[in-house]
Amino acid sequence: MQQYEDGVNDDAANTADGAIDGSGGGGGGEDIASPTPRSDKPPNSVSAPLAIAGNGAHLKNDDSDEDDGEEDADQHPNGGYWRQAAASRPQSPAMDNGSEASMMPPARPKSRVDSRYNNLSYWKARRVLFYKNGDPFFPGVELRFKPGRDIVSLEALLDKLSLRMDLPRGARYIFSMDGDRKYRLDELEDGASYVVSSYKAFKAASYGKKNGIWYAAPGGQGWSKATSRKASIAETDAPPPGGGGTIKPSSGRVIRIINNMDHTVQCRVLLNLRTSQPFEEVLEDLGQVLKMSGAKRMYTVSGQEVRSFSQLRNEFADVDTFYLGVGSVGGGVGGVMLSPVRRARSRAPQTAIVEDISKQRRSRSKSRPRALYAPENEIVRNNDYTLLEVLKEEPVRVTIKGLRRTFYPPIHHAPMDNSPPDKKMQLEWVYGYRGTDSRRNLWVLPTGELLYFVAAVAVMYDRDEEAQRHYTGHTEDIQCMDLHPSREMVASGQRAGRNRKTQAHIRIWSTETLQTLYVFGMGEFEVGVAAVAFSQLNGGSYVLAVDGGRESILSVWQWQWGHLLGKVATLQEELTGAVFHPLDDNLMITHGKGHLTFWNRRKDGFFERTDIIKPPSRTLITALQFEQDGDVITADSDGFITIYSVDSDGAYFVRMEYEAHNKGVSSLVMLSEGTLLSGGDKDRKIVAWDSLQNYKKITETKLAEAAGGVRSIYPQRPGRNDGNIYVGTTKNNILEGSLQRRFNQVVFGHGRQLWGLAVHPDDEVFATAGHDKNIALWRKNKFIWTLQVAFECISLSFHPFGVALAAGSTEGHLIIINTETGTLINTIRVCGSPLSCVGYNPTGDLIAIASQNGSIYLFRVSRDGFSYKKSNKIRGSQPLIQMDWSSDSNFLQTVTADFDLCFWDVKSLSPEKSPIAMKDVKWYTQNSTVGFLVSGVWNNRFYPMTSIISTVGRSAAHDLLISGDTDGYIRLFRYPVLSPKAEYNEEKVYSGQVACARFLFNDRNVVTVGGTDAALMLWELTEE
């Protein structure tokens, strides 16, 4: 029985991989060219069976080695295994009733070039093993083929390998185990092992390794630790704990079960034959593992039904493979065997299963819960691999938002590695500018670099060199900044975070070296630093700061020593700014809503207060400047500019007031020659006024609507009178130009919340989409194109071929864009709810759209990626926030707003209720923040506080994971992340939620977006 079964398995492997051409007995004649005797002992690895249809194809065992050949030759001197097999198989029309001549291959056909057939290697198929580049735990894919016949070129072989191996960009390159690239099919040798990659870079690794043991390559080549069975058994892991070396097959057995309806679904399980659970219930449990509902029958390979544990223990003690069915197979048992099942791979031969099953625990009663995994003392070990993943590894239980969730381990995954990755993140580029909610945030350094801030990063941008430098000393968003009078140092204040490391403070740092010079104010600010400014006369030795809390406390610091010189509560709710008077270091001015006050600091540290504007006035003072003689110029939200002078008694009075803009004035700049520039945030105008001629209007210009209103103005070359200026806008753009010529865009940024991010599948290109209705395409730090659409967008996805870009809107529209030209192709109304995530399947012929209403919409996609037709809808109830396709396009996994992991069957259009049945599914992407392989990113022991993970992204090489949380932390882990003890490399440049983080195509860069603050950043992964 065992010999018949194994011979069938080998034939199935040959048929599946193309070694047998299926024409009469010809395939058998080719395969038998160099027959190898084999052992009649039961092997450990049993693949799915295939019935013989009576075509006379001969069978051989490819896993035999020399030791077994000698044993069998002694045991069967008269014909050995081949004569026994001939008597046990059905007779072929080509056979002559068991004669020895019938065991010989058929006569070769006559040919004019007879020398071509003289070599037996012409008849023999090549047997080659392929590993995945960079994955030492991949078990390998075995192919058998004849060059020029079954596979005609290396490209055809790569196409076949792309279907068999889960590679990020498909199979494109083949390397030897030493890293030499293979260009032709003829270079592949029989019995050798090779490495398949999507990229040109070969990664050296111990390929074939699994759980500390190497697979034996075909023909004894490759990374093989064991040269014979006996040696491999001796070199296996130590016996399992629990003691005892006796084998008790009557108490437990390892069997392979196969889904009768889908032979690709199979699993190995350890069955407790002494359980008190009824046999029918055990069949139902096994059926759930195989994704079957209502499994009621079990059959052997030959079609005999198994009805009890007693039969498994006695009658079928030598059978290792069984089929599960939902009912009677009728007369079609042969129908089960006729569909060939591809073997996963051919494993090293063994003489016996080395197992150690100690004393069994007492039988469980029906009231006790069933054990899905065997206890530690019931682990079966052998020289191929331990069944640790299947039988011992426990499910992971993670508590998220107070609810406990369970995730089940797949059979095969990389081992746990809690060490930090060997790469760290270094900020390479910051996109955009913060103009939506901050003022006085644009300067020019002596080097010509632009200075501004985005999120928690201070950016110095050199337009000539097209380069950026970054100061990243802050741990929360920068709220205010000022340039020292020497223009060589900067004072910057941040908002307060949730823990001690992120509390509000002020930093003094050098623009040349980017080193932090002084830090002060820790614990002094309640909410954050609302305003900061240097004094002017004493070399900038003083710094004033305003607390963003309810009392808006004004404080003055001698920053070189960190001394607090004095503080006073202004008791103003909306303070928009504070500055030193340029002619008096003890005179400070604060302004805000219904508030303009002069503060004179006395020698004893007290402050004298003089209110120029006070309640009930509702005027909002938005900007402040000074004339050469010290008179104060203010601008307000009503569009007026007011000049205050001081009389001989020291009292302030309004010298002049005029209407400069239709609505609010956001910025004032006094140039060196006496020209005042004012910018309006509503009317988008920039106006020049001559202060020497009673503020007569000189000229004006108006910015384009797409650029936004004026937020900040600064001269390009301070001290020169060339009229060239930089303008920061309310839509997070920076423009350059003058009032005499048009303005050009220098920095582009999204003007509102930014949630959509997608990376190109084959290029260093990524796209972003936000609430500002702009969709932009970037190549590294280069801006390629932007498209204004009619809807706010929150999700993005590239077509697998990169030709199209799909965006989901907040109003339920799907927007299709041509990636090359940036033109709008189509807009499709999907539903009335926001489309929180969109994604193409790996082949690009389907797109799944997950909505906030809980449903998933499926559309069929044309080959060019531009035509879409609604296919189906899978109804759900909970809002969905993340989604992944399976590698075979049969399943989807989604994450709900409550962080529940849900699975969906695309073919049956229904939710998959059993998470155990889905544990071995390979996923094309890993965007879901929950699951077994990312469970370690939750409740990590090294986190400073409890974090809610908002996004994750897996690298193309499946070795790194990037995660972002709701507190702004970005962390780089090794993938998979299986333990809360996993270490990581961390950066913090956001204050709010990290909306999305993705690896670029080459795994050398990571892109992150900040959600509510619209901060977009590019990181480079560098060696530690």
C-alpha angles and dihedrals in degrees: 000000000000093000092051091048096051093045089054091051094054091049089052091053091050092049093047095050099044103254093121115058092199098235110134113285095333093100091052092048090056096046095050095057092108107018117195120205114235141199122263090215115113112262123228098230114062119183127200112290132244125199121230111245093201098260093134095244109161121227134222137177113241095189098066122113135195097272093057091045091059093047094051094046088059094046096048109032094160103066096319119213096344094063091047092049092049091058093048099048128079113264117260122218087240093057125088101219098288098316116156090240089063090062091063121090116262119267114281115247119258115257137179090230097051093167088071090068098041091086113077091207086076088070096043122089117224115246113208133172121214127200130194116254112255095004111104091176097057106114093219136242119253121210130184118196146141113239110238094016114051093018117021103187144013089253091058090050091051090051090053093047090050089062093047101043130056100230123161095235101014127260110314108146135036122203134182118242087266094054100258110145118234117220103176136044091234090066092068110096127211113261094011130125126231139182122236121205142177090215137051092243114095116211115208112223142144094269116201094031118138127170091343095311129097124228114237110245120226112279092016092284131124126036098345121158096182124055096184140020096253092050093048091051090051092050098051124111120289118276113281119266117268099068129241127104102207122112116229107187090172092067103045138005137188110224135170115233122198129198106244091210096047115024093193089070108079138135141185116235137180107235121203104217093190097060119127090220113113116259091238092058091049089054090052091051091049089049091056090055088054093047092252125137117214101006105185108159138054124198136185123233091267092052100259113144119236111217106171148014088255091065091049089051098046120007096037098031091126096047116095103174126066136173124225120211137178093228145344117328089213112199093333103087087121088056088066091056099042096073106079118226118210114238115237089224142313111265130206114282121254137194096215144348109267105215138158116200110174128198110321122240117244116280115275118242120231090254093060118085118260118251113236091187129042120248118256094262091057099058113129113219129190138164092264100059138315116258088231097127095049103036110023111026109101125221115263118242117203127183112219121177090345095307123108118228129189125214123189123221120241119237094247124036137133115275123262114278113178096178118112116260119267090239131073132198120252120185109245105170140005117203126209132003134259106251104131099080110009137073135207093024107135128080140155120229125216088257090062092251120141113239121205139129136242122186106319095337129094108212127207108191122194108200095189095053094032089229138127135211121198137205107206102172094117122090098198135033116302108239102180141010140182134192119233116243088249088055088224099097135047133206115208131177128202137203123255122267134200100271141036095268091058102043119133118274144140126255128200111202140169120252091207102050099018088225121145109245102180139002121194142154097058107165093004098096122068104197104001145296108294097181138007131182141170124232116246111210106047096052093274095294094145129065124192122203135185122210116229092219129106096277094045093216115207113213134180122210136192090218101194089065099025091238120158106224096186147317139206135186111244091189091211119140101202110037112173100182152341132205143173117249107251092229100043126042092197094054117085131178126207125188139182142119108352088343136111113150136168116214120198113196112213126209092257090059097254122126128228112213126213117182115206095171119020138161139323082045110101096197113132111215104211105173140016135199139166135232122226092264093049101262113149123241118197134184125201141197092260093066097255128132116208129192119206123198132182124236129218091274092055095253120138121232136174108263097179141353130185140164110255103168138020092242137002124348111219104178141030126188126179110207122211095255093055100265115140118210119200127187129200122213094199105037092036090224129143113201130188119214128189107228091189092059099049093276097301113180112254103181142320141207136193128224123228117265092241090058095056133220126317116275105162137004128199131167115251092224110025111217095027125102099216094116096231113140143174118231125199112202137207090247092063096258130128118213132188129205141085139261089262096053137034123275123249126206114251101168125024123200139162110265099213140020114334119209109142120088131159132169124216114251096225108019142051090258131116136179133216133197130186148169090277087076091243123130112194134187121210136188106203102299094343120102109223107177143329130209127201111217132184098248140053108255127213105168137043139184135177122225109248089249092048094235098114138035122209121202128188119213134210090247097054101264126138112214120199119201132185105241096206099052103022092232126143112252105175144348117207127190106225105167141318097266130081114276099230097182138011129187140171120224117245094265094047097232095108134044123197120206119195117201138199088245089069098250130117119219120204123204128184114233128211121235093259090051094236104096122070133187125184110248111172146332129227111204122224137164109215125070111260123219106170136028142185134188121222117242091248093048091236100109143035129204120202137181120221127216087262091053096252114152112227130184127208131197107221094196098051093033092227139112115266104235100191115074089186090062090053099047095098097046113121113228123217091214135011105221095131111103094209130058141094097280092052099034092112093068089071123080091355112186092228096056114112089225141355108296134196108219109225102178142009133183131189124218120243090247091053092233103103136047127198119202135183130192139199092264095060100258118144114199132186117209137175111256127270100039102201105157136050085228091068112127123220146179113252140200129179120198100135131073098196135039121322099230099195140352125189139171116238121239095272098046088234095103139041126204122206132185125199105215109212096027094048090225112160119190138178120212129196119216109225133178116270 
